[in-house]
mmCIF file of C-alpha atoms in Angstrom:
data_model
loop_
_atom_site.group_PDB
_atom_site.id
_atom_site.type_symbol
_atom_site.label_atom_id
_atom_site.label_comp_id
_atom_site.label_asym_id
_atom_site.label_seq_id
_atom_site.Cartn_x
_atom_site.Cartn_y
_atom_site.Cartn_z
ATOM 1 C CA UNK W 1 11.821 -69.452 -116.104
ATOM 2 C CA UNK W 2 11.668 -71.472 -112.946
ATOM 3 C CA UNK W 3 14.277 -69.181 -111.394
ATOM 4 C CA UNK W 4 12.217 -66.130 -112.300
ATOM 5 C CA UNK W 5 9.187 -67.509 -110.422
ATOM 6 C CA UNK W 6 11.273 -68.294 -107.381
ATOM 7 C CA UNK W 7 12.627 -64.736 -107.339
ATOM 8 C CA UNK W 8 9.155 -63.220 -107.599
ATOM 9 C CA UNK W 9 7.819 -65.475 -104.819
ATOM 10 C CA UNK W 10 10.674 -64.518 -102.482
ATOM 11 C CA UNK W 11 10.043 -60.825 -103.110
ATOM 12 C CA UNK W 12 6.330 -61.210 -102.374
ATOM 13 C CA UNK W 13 7.109 -62.986 -99.095
ATOM 14 C CA UNK W 14 9.559 -60.257 -98.055
ATOM 15 C CA UNK W 15 7.036 -57.523 -98.924
ATOM 16 C CA UNK W 16 4.386 -59.352 -96.932
ATOM 17 C CA UNK W 17 6.659 -59.630 -93.862
ATOM 18 C CA UNK W 18 7.624 -55.951 -94.044
ATOM 19 C CA UNK W 19 4.021 -54.878 -94.130
ATOM 20 C CA UNK W 20 3.332 -56.984 -91.054
ATOM 21 C CA UNK W 21 6.106 -55.351 -89.084
ATOM 22 C CA UNK W 22 4.832 -51.914 -90.044
ATOM 23 C CA UNK W 23 1.315 -52.565 -88.783
ATOM 24 C CA UNK W 24 0.315 -49.741 -86.416
ATOM 25 C CA UNK W 25 -1.470 -50.004 -83.029
ATOM 26 C CA UNK W 26 -4.669 -48.858 -84.695
ATOM 27 C CA UNK W 27 -4.290 -51.536 -87.321
ATOM 28 C CA UNK W 28 -3.775 -54.249 -84.709
ATOM 29 C CA UNK W 29 -6.799 -53.070 -82.715
ATOM 30 C CA UNK W 30 -8.880 -53.049 -85.898
ATOM 31 C CA UNK W 31 -8.242 -56.752 -86.444
ATOM 32 C CA UNK W 32 -9.987 -57.633 -83.187
ATOM 33 C CA UNK W 33 -7.480 -60.438 -82.950
ATOM 34 C CA UNK W 34 -6.756 -61.000 -79.247
ATOM 35 C CA UNK W 35 -3.504 -62.789 -79.945
ATOM 36 C CA UNK W 36 -2.194 -59.944 -82.130
ATOM 37 C CA UNK W 37 -3.261 -57.307 -79.597
ATOM 38 C CA UNK W 38 -1.528 -59.165 -76.728
ATOM 39 C CA UNK W 39 1.580 -59.588 -78.823
ATOM 40 C CA UNK W 40 1.626 -55.883 -79.646
ATOM 41 C CA UNK W 41 1.192 -54.983 -75.957
ATOM 42 C CA UNK W 42 4.045 -57.251 -74.902
ATOM 43 C CA UNK W 43 6.307 -55.676 -77.510
ATOM 44 C CA UNK W 44 5.434 -52.152 -76.365
ATOM 45 C CA UNK W 45 5.936 -53.051 -72.638
ATOM 46 C CA UNK W 46 9.368 -54.410 -73.393
ATOM 47 C CA UNK W 47 10.225 -51.316 -75.383
ATOM 48 C CA UNK W 48 8.992 -49.040 -72.561
ATOM 49 C CA UNK W 49 11.133 -50.796 -69.948
ATOM 50 C CA UNK W 50 14.136 -50.603 -72.205
ATOM 51 C CA UNK W 51 13.612 -46.858 -72.771
ATOM 52 C CA UNK W 52 13.063 -46.193 -69.036
ATOM 53 C CA UNK W 53 16.307 -47.936 -68.129
ATOM 54 C CA UNK W 54 18.208 -46.028 -70.777
ATOM 55 C CA UNK W 55 16.609 -42.724 -69.689
ATOM 56 C CA UNK W 56 17.590 -43.326 -66.058
ATOM 57 C CA UNK W 57 21.180 -43.999 -67.102
ATOM 58 C CA UNK W 58 21.223 -40.749 -69.053
ATOM 59 C CA UNK W 59 19.743 -38.724 -66.144
ATOM 60 C CA UNK W 60 22.157 -40.205 -63.614
ATOM 61 C CA UNK W 61 25.082 -39.433 -65.860
ATOM 62 C CA UNK W 62 23.875 -35.867 -66.453
ATOM 63 C CA UNK W 63 23.386 -35.416 -62.689
ATOM 64 C CA UNK W 64 26.976 -36.506 -62.092
ATOM 65 C CA UNK W 65 28.323 -34.193 -64.786
ATOM 66 C CA UNK W 66 26.117 -31.154 -63.940
ATOM 67 C CA UNK W 67 27.766 -28.863 -61.374
ATOM 68 C CA UNK W 68 24.589 -26.769 -61.042
ATOM 69 C CA UNK W 69 22.244 -29.646 -60.253
ATOM 70 C CA UNK W 70 18.906 -28.758 -58.584
ATOM 71 C CA UNK W 71 19.270 -29.256 -54.789
ATOM 72 C CA UNK W 72 17.500 -27.348 -51.989
ATOM 73 C CA UNK W 73 19.168 -24.111 -50.909
ATOM 74 C CA UNK W 74 19.209 -23.479 -47.152
ATOM 75 C CA UNK W 75 20.722 -21.209 -44.540
ATOM 76 C CA UNK W 76 22.137 -22.357 -41.214
ATOM 77 C CA UNK W 77 23.353 -21.009 -37.900
ATOM 78 C CA UNK W 78 25.696 -22.470 -35.333
ATOM 79 C CA UNK W 79 24.281 -23.204 -31.911
ATOM 80 C CA UNK W 80 26.129 -21.662 -28.998
ATOM 81 C CA UNK W 81 25.597 -21.544 -25.245
ATOM 82 C CA UNK W 82 24.341 -18.236 -23.899
ATOM 83 C CA UNK W 83 22.613 -16.720 -20.901
ATOM 84 C CA UNK W 84 18.854 -17.304 -20.952
ATOM 85 C CA UNK W 85 16.659 -15.228 -18.659
ATOM 86 C CA UNK W 86 12.963 -16.051 -18.446
ATOM 87 C CA UNK W 87 10.312 -13.660 -17.134
ATOM 88 C CA UNK W 88 6.677 -13.894 -16.109
ATOM 89 C CA UNK W 89 4.471 -10.830 -16.596
ATOM 90 C CA UNK W 90 2.076 -9.612 -13.904
ATOM 91 C CA UNK W 91 0.293 -6.420 -12.860
ATOM 92 C CA UNK W 92 0.498 -4.711 -9.480
ATOM 93 C CA UNK W 93 -0.429 -1.542 -7.582
ATOM 94 C CA UNK W 94 1.885 0.946 -5.915
ATOM 95 C CA UNK W 95 1.487 1.283 -2.174
ATOM 96 C CA UNK W 96 3.271 2.821 0.793
ATOM 97 C CA UNK W 97 3.279 1.771 4.422
ATOM 98 C CA UNK W 98 3.725 5.425 5.427
ATOM 99 C CA UNK W 99 0.257 6.558 4.424
ATOM 100 C CA UNK W 100 -1.687 7.175 7.605
ATOM 101 C CA UNK W 101 -4.590 9.167 9.010
ATOM 102 C CA UNK W 102 -3.805 11.105 12.181
ATOM 103 C CA UNK W 103 -6.553 11.066 14.860
ATOM 104 C CA UNK W 104 -6.810 13.090 18.090
ATOM 105 C CA UNK W 105 -5.928 11.248 21.299
ATOM 106 C CA UNK W 106 -8.055 13.444 23.563
ATOM 107 C CA UNK W 107 -11.326 15.366 23.201
ATOM 108 C CA UNK W 108 -11.372 19.135 22.947
ATOM 109 C CA UNK W 109 -11.431 22.148 20.659
ATOM 110 C CA UNK W 110 -8.842 22.256 17.854
ATOM 111 C CA UNK W 111 -7.156 25.507 18.870
ATOM 112 C CA UNK W 112 -4.270 25.711 16.374
ATOM 113 C CA UNK W 113 -3.239 24.166 13.034
ATOM 114 C CA UNK W 114 0.378 24.893 12.113
ATOM 115 C CA UNK W 115 0.646 23.281 8.657
ATOM 116 C CA UNK W 116 -0.936 23.491 5.209
ATOM 117 C CA UNK W 117 -1.866 20.867 2.637
ATOM 118 C CA UNK W 118 1.130 19.854 0.525
ATOM 119 C CA UNK W 119 3.620 21.009 3.150
ATOM 120 C CA UNK W 120 6.636 18.832 3.924
ATOM 121 C CA UNK W 121 7.083 17.999 7.599
ATOM 122 C CA UNK W 122 9.681 16.155 9.638
ATOM 123 C CA UNK W 123 9.214 13.461 12.225
ATOM 124 C CA UNK W 124 8.100 14.930 15.564
ATOM 125 C CA UNK W 125 7.106 18.300 14.117
ATOM 126 C CA UNK W 126 4.065 19.912 15.805
ATOM 127 C CA UNK W 127 1.078 19.864 13.449
ATOM 128 C CA UNK W 128 -1.744 21.110 15.675
ATOM 129 C CA UNK W 129 -2.834 21.661 19.281
ATOM 130 C CA UNK W 130 -6.079 20.803 21.078
ATOM 131 C CA UNK W 131 -7.363 22.829 24.011
ATOM 132 C CA UNK W 132 -6.177 21.006 27.138
ATOM 133 C CA UNK W 133 -9.141 22.018 29.301
ATOM 134 C CA UNK W 134 -7.042 23.529 32.118
ATOM 135 C CA UNK W 135 -4.565 20.676 32.444
ATOM 136 C CA UNK W 136 -1.643 23.090 32.063
ATOM 137 C CA UNK W 137 -2.686 24.864 35.272
ATOM 138 C CA UNK W 138 -3.130 21.534 37.030
ATOM 139 C CA UNK W 139 0.350 20.517 35.934
ATOM 140 C CA UNK W 140 1.826 23.757 37.289
ATOM 141 C CA UNK W 141 0.166 23.115 40.656
ATOM 142 C CA UNK W 142 1.363 19.508 40.742
ATOM 143 C CA UNK W 143 4.889 20.621 39.899
ATOM 144 C CA UNK W 144 4.805 22.990 42.891
ATOM 145 C CA UNK W 145 3.597 20.234 45.196
ATOM 146 C CA UNK W 146 6.198 17.829 43.786
ATOM 147 C CA UNK W 147 8.962 20.380 44.360
ATOM 148 C CA UNK W 148 7.875 20.787 47.995
ATOM 149 C CA UNK W 149 7.718 17.025 48.461
ATOM 150 C CA UNK W 150 11.200 16.722 46.991
ATOM 151 C CA UNK W 151 12.620 19.345 49.352
ATOM 152 C CA UNK W 152 10.969 17.705 52.363
ATOM 153 C CA UNK W 153 12.291 14.284 51.331
ATOM 154 C CA UNK W 154 15.842 15.535 50.823
ATOM 155 C CA UNK W 155 15.912 17.203 54.273
ATOM 156 C CA UNK W 156 14.389 14.226 55.985
ATOM 157 C CA UNK W 157 16.966 12.001 54.247
ATOM 158 C CA UNK W 158 19.875 14.092 55.554
ATOM 159 C CA UNK W 159 18.485 13.856 59.097
ATOM 160 C CA UNK W 160 17.947 10.122 58.719
ATOM 161 C CA UNK W 161 21.523 9.670 57.462
ATOM 162 C CA UNK W 162 22.641 11.375 60.735
ATOM 163 C CA UNK W 163 20.431 9.041 62.758
ATOM 164 C CA UNK W 164 18.127 11.939 63.647
ATOM 165 C CA UNK W 165 14.376 11.512 63.539
ATOM 166 C CA UNK W 166 12.253 8.422 63.154
ATOM 167 C CA UNK W 167 12.208 5.976 60.288
ATOM 168 C CA UNK W 168 8.495 6.485 59.755
ATOM 169 C CA UNK W 169 9.029 10.192 59.079
ATOM 170 C CA UNK W 170 11.675 9.368 56.470
ATOM 171 C CA UNK W 171 9.415 6.810 54.746
ATOM 172 C CA UNK W 172 6.437 9.172 54.732
ATOM 173 C CA UNK W 173 8.511 11.926 53.087
ATOM 174 C CA UNK W 174 9.862 9.469 50.495
ATOM 175 C CA UNK W 175 6.412 8.125 49.673
ATOM 176 C CA UNK W 176 4.946 11.611 49.332
ATOM 177 C CA UNK W 177 7.735 12.659 46.956
ATOM 178 C CA UNK W 178 7.349 9.556 44.773
ATOM 179 C CA UNK W 179 3.552 9.972 44.623
ATOM 180 C CA UNK W 180 3.831 13.644 43.608
ATOM 181 C CA UNK W 181 6.449 12.806 40.939
ATOM 182 C CA UNK W 182 4.254 10.025 39.522
ATOM 183 C CA UNK W 183 1.245 12.374 39.386
ATOM 184 C CA UNK W 184 3.318 14.976 37.514
ATOM 185 C CA UNK W 185 4.535 12.420 34.954
ATOM 186 C CA UNK W 186 1.038 11.087 34.441
ATOM 187 C CA UNK W 187 -0.408 14.544 33.830
ATOM 188 C CA UNK W 188 2.471 15.427 31.495
ATOM 189 C CA UNK W 189 1.703 12.310 29.446
ATOM 190 C CA UNK W 190 -1.949 13.251 29.290
ATOM 191 C CA UNK W 191 -1.107 16.837 28.376
ATOM 192 C CA UNK W 192 1.192 15.686 25.537
ATOM 193 C CA UNK W 193 -1.870 14.220 23.827
ATOM 194 C CA UNK W 194 -3.138 17.737 23.243
ATOM 195 C CA UNK W 195 -0.199 18.318 20.884
ATOM 196 C CA UNK W 196 -0.424 16.484 17.550
ATOM 197 C CA UNK W 197 2.990 15.658 16.053
ATOM 198 C CA UNK W 198 4.096 14.072 12.759
ATOM 199 C CA UNK W 199 4.742 10.320 13.267
ATOM 200 C CA UNK W 200 7.286 10.350 10.407
ATOM 201 C CA UNK W 201 8.717 12.698 7.818
ATOM 202 C CA UNK W 202 6.465 13.221 4.832
ATOM 203 C CA UNK W 203 3.875 15.454 3.187
ATOM 204 C CA UNK W 204 0.561 16.659 4.594
ATOM 205 C CA UNK W 205 -1.805 15.396 1.911
ATOM 206 C CA UNK W 206 -5.126 16.403 3.515
ATOM 207 C CA UNK W 207 -6.385 18.508 6.423
ATOM 208 C CA UNK W 208 -9.853 17.293 7.398
ATOM 209 C CA UNK W 209 -10.676 19.550 10.369
ATOM 210 C CA UNK W 210 -10.560 23.343 10.604
ATOM 211 C CA UNK W 211 -9.435 25.404 13.543
ATOM 212 C CA UNK W 212 -12.189 25.687 16.186
ATOM 213 C CA UNK W 213 -13.680 22.271 15.442
ATOM 214 C CA UNK W 214 -14.513 20.061 18.404
ATOM 215 C CA UNK W 215 -12.648 16.804 18.008
ATOM 216 C CA UNK W 216 -12.562 13.510 19.894
ATOM 217 C CA UNK W 217 -10.877 10.125 19.493
ATOM 218 C CA UNK W 218 -12.703 7.643 17.261
ATOM 219 C CA UNK W 219 -13.645 6.782 13.700
ATOM 220 C CA UNK W 220 -14.471 9.747 11.474
ATOM 221 C CA UNK W 221 -12.516 12.286 13.536
ATOM 222 C CA UNK W 222 -9.258 12.181 11.551
ATOM 223 C CA UNK W 223 -7.471 15.521 11.328
ATOM 224 C CA UNK W 224 -4.617 14.936 8.847
ATOM 225 C CA UNK W 225 -3.447 12.481 6.203
ATOM 226 C CA UNK W 226 0.345 12.260 5.984
ATOM 227 C CA UNK W 227 2.264 10.488 3.233
ATOM 228 C CA UNK W 228 5.873 9.567 2.679
ATOM 229 C CA UNK W 229 6.533 8.856 -1.028
ATOM 230 C CA UNK W 230 10.194 7.936 -0.630
ATOM 231 C CA UNK W 231 9.539 4.407 0.618
ATOM 232 C CA UNK W 232 7.128 3.048 -1.989
ATOM 233 C CA UNK W 233 6.530 -0.565 -2.981
ATOM 234 C CA UNK W 234 4.421 -2.598 -5.394
ATOM 235 C CA UNK W 235 2.257 -5.416 -4.138
ATOM 236 C CA UNK W 236 1.030 -8.155 -6.437
ATOM 237 C CA UNK W 237 -0.161 -11.748 -6.283
ATOM 238 C CA UNK W 238 1.788 -14.581 -7.927
ATOM 239 C CA UNK W 239 0.261 -17.993 -8.862
ATOM 240 C CA UNK W 240 1.387 -20.751 -6.520
ATOM 241 C CA UNK W 241 3.016 -22.664 -9.396
ATOM 242 C CA UNK W 242 5.909 -20.187 -9.177
ATOM 243 C CA UNK W 243 6.457 -20.581 -5.439
ATOM 244 C CA UNK W 244 9.759 -22.380 -5.992
ATOM 245 C CA UNK W 245 11.197 -19.864 -8.455
ATOM 246 C CA UNK W 246 9.956 -16.482 -7.186
ATOM 247 C CA UNK W 247 12.251 -15.734 -4.249
ATOM 248 C CA UNK W 248 13.579 -12.717 -2.394
ATOM 249 C CA UNK W 249 16.110 -10.530 -4.281
ATOM 250 C CA UNK W 250 14.990 -11.792 -7.717
ATOM 251 C CA UNK W 251 15.262 -9.034 -10.313
ATOM 252 C CA UNK W 252 12.109 -7.312 -11.594
ATOM 253 C CA UNK W 253 11.528 -4.931 -14.482
ATOM 254 C CA UNK W 254 8.875 -2.376 -13.489
ATOM 255 C CA UNK W 255 6.985 -0.360 -16.085
ATOM 256 C CA UNK W 256 4.541 2.482 -15.360
ATOM 257 C CA UNK W 257 2.405 2.869 -18.522
ATOM 258 C CA UNK W 258 0.878 6.166 -17.373
ATOM 259 C CA UNK W 259 4.269 7.750 -16.677
ATOM 260 C CA UNK W 260 6.060 6.093 -19.590
ATOM 261 C CA UNK W 261 8.856 5.081 -17.216
ATOM 262 C CA UNK W 262 10.677 1.777 -16.717
ATOM 263 C CA UNK W 263 13.033 0.893 -13.862
ATOM 264 C CA UNK W 264 14.827 -2.135 -12.460
ATOM 265 C CA UNK W 265 14.136 -3.351 -8.944
ATOM 266 C CA UNK W 266 14.179 -6.489 -6.778
ATOM 267 C CA UNK W 267 11.700 -8.530 -4.779
ATOM 268 C CA UNK W 268 12.092 -7.400 -1.179
ATOM 269 C CA UNK W 269 9.535 -9.670 0.468
ATOM 270 C CA UNK W 270 7.757 -12.932 -0.399
ATOM 271 C CA UNK W 271 4.573 -13.878 1.416
ATOM 272 C CA UNK W 272 4.298 -17.144 3.340
ATOM 273 C CA UNK W 273 0.536 -17.535 2.992
ATOM 274 C CA UNK W 274 -1.258 -18.957 -0.055
ATOM 275 C CA UNK W 275 -4.696 -17.475 -0.618
ATOM 276 C CA UNK W 276 -7.096 -20.457 -0.886
ATOM 277 C CA UNK W 277 -9.508 -18.440 -3.056
ATOM 278 C CA UNK W 278 -7.155 -17.865 -5.985
ATOM 279 C CA UNK W 279 -4.142 -20.097 -5.091
ATOM 280 C CA UNK W 280 -1.651 -17.246 -5.066
ATOM 281 C CA UNK W 281 0.816 -15.595 -2.694
ATOM 282 C CA UNK W 282 1.811 -11.945 -2.281
ATOM 283 C CA UNK W 283 5.146 -10.324 -2.992
ATOM 284 C CA UNK W 284 6.500 -6.813 -2.424
ATOM 285 C CA UNK W 285 8.821 -4.987 -4.815
ATOM 286 C CA UNK W 286 10.666 -1.894 -3.681
ATOM 287 C CA UNK W 287 10.202 1.229 -5.839
ATOM 288 C CA UNK W 288 12.637 4.144 -5.603
ATOM 289 C CA UNK W 289 10.816 7.435 -6.084
ATOM 290 C CA UNK W 290 13.553 9.994 -6.577
ATOM 291 C CA UNK W 291 11.409 12.234 -8.828
ATOM 292 C CA UNK W 292 8.312 11.978 -6.644
ATOM 293 C CA UNK W 293 6.131 11.034 -9.644
ATOM 294 C CA UNK W 294 5.122 7.592 -8.341
ATOM 295 C CA UNK W 295 1.885 7.785 -6.372
ATOM 296 C CA UNK W 296 -0.029 5.269 -4.237
ATOM 297 C CA UNK W 297 -2.428 3.015 -6.196
ATOM 298 C CA UNK W 298 -0.597 3.675 -9.489
ATOM 299 C CA UNK W 299 -0.782 0.660 -11.834
ATOM 300 C CA UNK W 300 2.492 -1.054 -12.754
ATOM 301 C CA UNK W 301 3.387 -3.844 -15.190
ATOM 302 C CA UNK W 302 5.947 -6.291 -13.850
ATOM 303 C CA UNK W 303 8.378 -8.683 -15.524
ATOM 304 C CA UNK W 304 9.643 -11.073 -12.850
ATOM 305 C CA UNK W 305 12.741 -13.172 -13.438
ATOM 306 C CA UNK W 306 11.746 -16.735 -12.472
ATOM 307 C CA UNK W 307 14.454 -18.710 -14.308
ATOM 308 C CA UNK W 308 18.047 -18.113 -15.462
ATOM 309 C CA UNK W 309 20.410 -20.506 -17.257
ATOM 310 C CA UNK W 310 23.939 -19.273 -17.920
ATOM 311 C CA UNK W 311 24.606 -22.076 -20.458
ATOM 312 C CA UNK W 312 21.351 -22.322 -22.362
ATOM 313 C CA UNK W 313 20.943 -23.488 -25.976
ATOM 314 C CA UNK W 314 18.398 -21.298 -27.790
ATOM 315 C CA UNK W 315 16.817 -21.676 -31.235
ATOM 316 C CA UNK W 316 13.974 -19.850 -33.068
ATOM 317 C CA UNK W 317 10.568 -21.389 -32.452
ATOM 318 C CA UNK W 318 9.704 -21.054 -36.159
ATOM 319 C CA UNK W 319 12.083 -23.846 -37.259
ATOM 320 C CA UNK W 320 10.595 -26.518 -34.993
ATOM 321 C CA UNK W 321 8.267 -29.135 -36.509
ATOM 322 C CA UNK W 322 6.267 -31.927 -34.918
ATOM 323 C CA UNK W 323 5.728 -35.516 -36.068
ATOM 324 C CA UNK W 324 2.684 -37.755 -35.712
ATOM 325 C CA UNK W 325 3.902 -38.934 -32.286
ATOM 326 C CA UNK W 326 3.949 -35.390 -30.959
ATOM 327 C CA UNK W 327 7.746 -35.259 -30.922
ATOM 328 C CA UNK W 328 9.466 -32.010 -31.796
ATOM 329 C CA UNK W 329 12.276 -32.070 -34.333
ATOM 330 C CA UNK W 330 14.620 -29.814 -36.269
ATOM 331 C CA UNK W 331 17.163 -30.404 -39.055
ATOM 332 C CA UNK W 332 20.900 -30.118 -38.705
ATOM 333 C CA UNK W 333 23.541 -30.675 -41.409
ATOM 334 C CA UNK W 334 26.289 -33.305 -41.539
ATOM 335 C CA UNK W 335 29.262 -34.026 -43.802
ATOM 336 C CA UNK W 336 29.605 -30.521 -45.171
ATOM 337 C CA UNK W 337 31.863 -30.347 -48.259
ATOM 338 C CA UNK W 338 34.066 -27.602 -49.651
ATOM 339 C CA UNK W 339 31.342 -26.492 -52.059
ATOM 340 C CA UNK W 340 28.926 -26.095 -49.077
ATOM 341 C CA UNK W 341 26.902 -29.201 -49.853
ATOM 342 C CA UNK W 342 25.785 -31.274 -46.887
ATOM 343 C CA UNK W 343 23.278 -33.884 -45.767
ATOM 344 C CA UNK W 344 20.197 -32.867 -43.779
ATOM 345 C CA UNK W 345 19.619 -34.918 -40.634
ATOM 346 C CA UNK W 346 16.405 -34.913 -38.611
ATOM 347 C CA UNK W 347 17.004 -34.423 -34.864
ATOM 348 C CA UNK W 348 14.388 -35.111 -32.166
ATOM 349 C CA UNK W 349 14.679 -32.517 -29.387
ATOM 350 C CA UNK W 350 13.069 -31.555 -26.092
ATOM 351 C CA UNK W 351 12.325 -27.933 -25.253
ATOM 352 C CA UNK W 352 11.735 -25.816 -22.153
ATOM 353 C CA UNK W 353 10.741 -22.229 -21.545
ATOM 354 C CA UNK W 354 10.222 -19.625 -24.238
ATOM 355 C CA UNK W 355 11.116 -15.953 -24.338
ATOM 356 C CA UNK W 356 9.962 -13.893 -27.292
ATOM 357 C CA UNK W 357 10.729 -15.740 -30.557
ATOM 358 C CA UNK W 358 13.243 -18.123 -28.974
ATOM 359 C CA UNK W 359 12.915 -21.355 -27.035
ATOM 360 C CA UNK W 360 15.379 -23.232 -24.859
ATOM 361 C CA UNK W 361 16.419 -26.706 -26.047
ATOM 362 C CA UNK W 362 16.931 -28.932 -23.005
ATOM 363 C CA UNK W 363 17.921 -32.218 -24.643
ATOM 364 C CA UNK W 364 19.737 -33.716 -27.683
ATOM 365 C CA UNK W 365 21.102 -30.502 -29.236
ATOM 366 C CA UNK W 366 24.768 -29.833 -28.531
ATOM 367 C CA UNK W 367 26.606 -26.540 -28.811
ATOM 368 C CA UNK W 368 28.384 -25.918 -32.155
ATOM 369 C CA UNK W 369 25.804 -27.968 -34.091
ATOM 370 C CA UNK W 370 24.823 -26.348 -37.407
ATOM 371 C CA UNK W 371 21.032 -26.012 -37.562
ATOM 372 C CA UNK W 372 19.020 -25.415 -40.727
ATOM 373 C CA UNK W 373 17.080 -22.164 -40.490
ATOM 374 C CA UNK W 374 15.643 -20.953 -43.812
ATOM 375 C CA UNK W 375 14.333 -23.965 -45.716
ATOM 376 C CA UNK W 376 13.952 -26.093 -42.578
ATOM 377 C CA UNK W 377 10.370 -27.054 -43.477
ATOM 378 C CA UNK W 378 11.122 -28.019 -47.098
ATOM 379 C CA UNK W 379 13.892 -30.604 -46.625
ATOM 380 C CA UNK W 380 13.742 -34.311 -45.842
ATOM 381 C CA UNK W 381 15.877 -36.541 -43.677
ATOM 382 C CA UNK W 382 19.015 -37.603 -45.582
ATOM 383 C CA UNK W 383 18.486 -35.116 -48.413
ATOM 384 C CA UNK W 384 21.460 -33.329 -49.959
ATOM 385 C CA UNK W 385 21.259 -29.566 -49.421
ATOM 386 C CA UNK W 386 23.408 -26.569 -50.229
ATOM 387 C CA UNK W 387 24.268 -23.923 -47.629
ATOM 388 C CA UNK W 388 24.112 -20.326 -48.896
ATOM 389 C CA UNK W 389 24.913 -18.377 -45.700
ATOM 390 C CA UNK W 390 25.965 -14.814 -46.382
#
């Protein structure tokens, strides 16, 4: 009987202990027993740490065994040295130094006009004549007197060479001949002013005076405008900051928006004076005009080559980021494996001039480096990436 009681008591104790272990969180909280609640919390914390450690071991093992693990996919390109040509863009106007107004050199009536507007003329060609006011007759008379003086001088010289006659007679004849010759030359020069000639080959663009008009030297009395469109040039002003890079013979791309034409030229002259009002200097660019379509005062857009580097390192501007210190950086890859996995490495760089979508890297990036392009803004320094170049 005593053994039966002992067996029943043991069973009750075991049942009581089992119920205690099975007490839920809600049951513990319902007791309002601080000691039991703290004990339950400690047990759960221990269990959580144990599960976290086991879960990490499982994830690490799965990561090692999984060939298709989730790593960033990127594309890259290899840096190479290439020619980099930088341009500045300006606007200029077409001009010509052979665009002149022709004025009369003597007063008189415009007797004859030998050309028409739009006509091509050559240098020295007679364009018009002004009435000479009787100077032609005067010149004929002076020529007669000069011829007589010449004959007298030659005879007197022959006598003087034979020691015949006086020296004063010889000198008087010589002086008379020289005076008459000088008067003839002077009148010829004056008479030449009555004939208007083309100063250079070109085109008669305008005729301002009609035949029979009284003309005289001075402002407002121009008779012709003559142009030569074969020797055109563009003049523009360049900011003084480019004074060291914009030099003679630099290449220039010239575009005429109105004509829809583009041509290549060179800087033929660089000014030596800086305008104090806008801090700029003038340059001239030669413009061939084989078709004759380029006209004075036509607007042109210019791309001037101010910098060239035959061994430049260029990258797209879109892949460059900037840190809190204002430093520019890109990502390159290191330790590339056979399955195209690599490690991304952040690289601080320095940059120079830009042209279009590209920028020149002047420091820290060597040729043949493999730079991350697509995905450059989504990777971190030291992160494993996979290259998927096509």
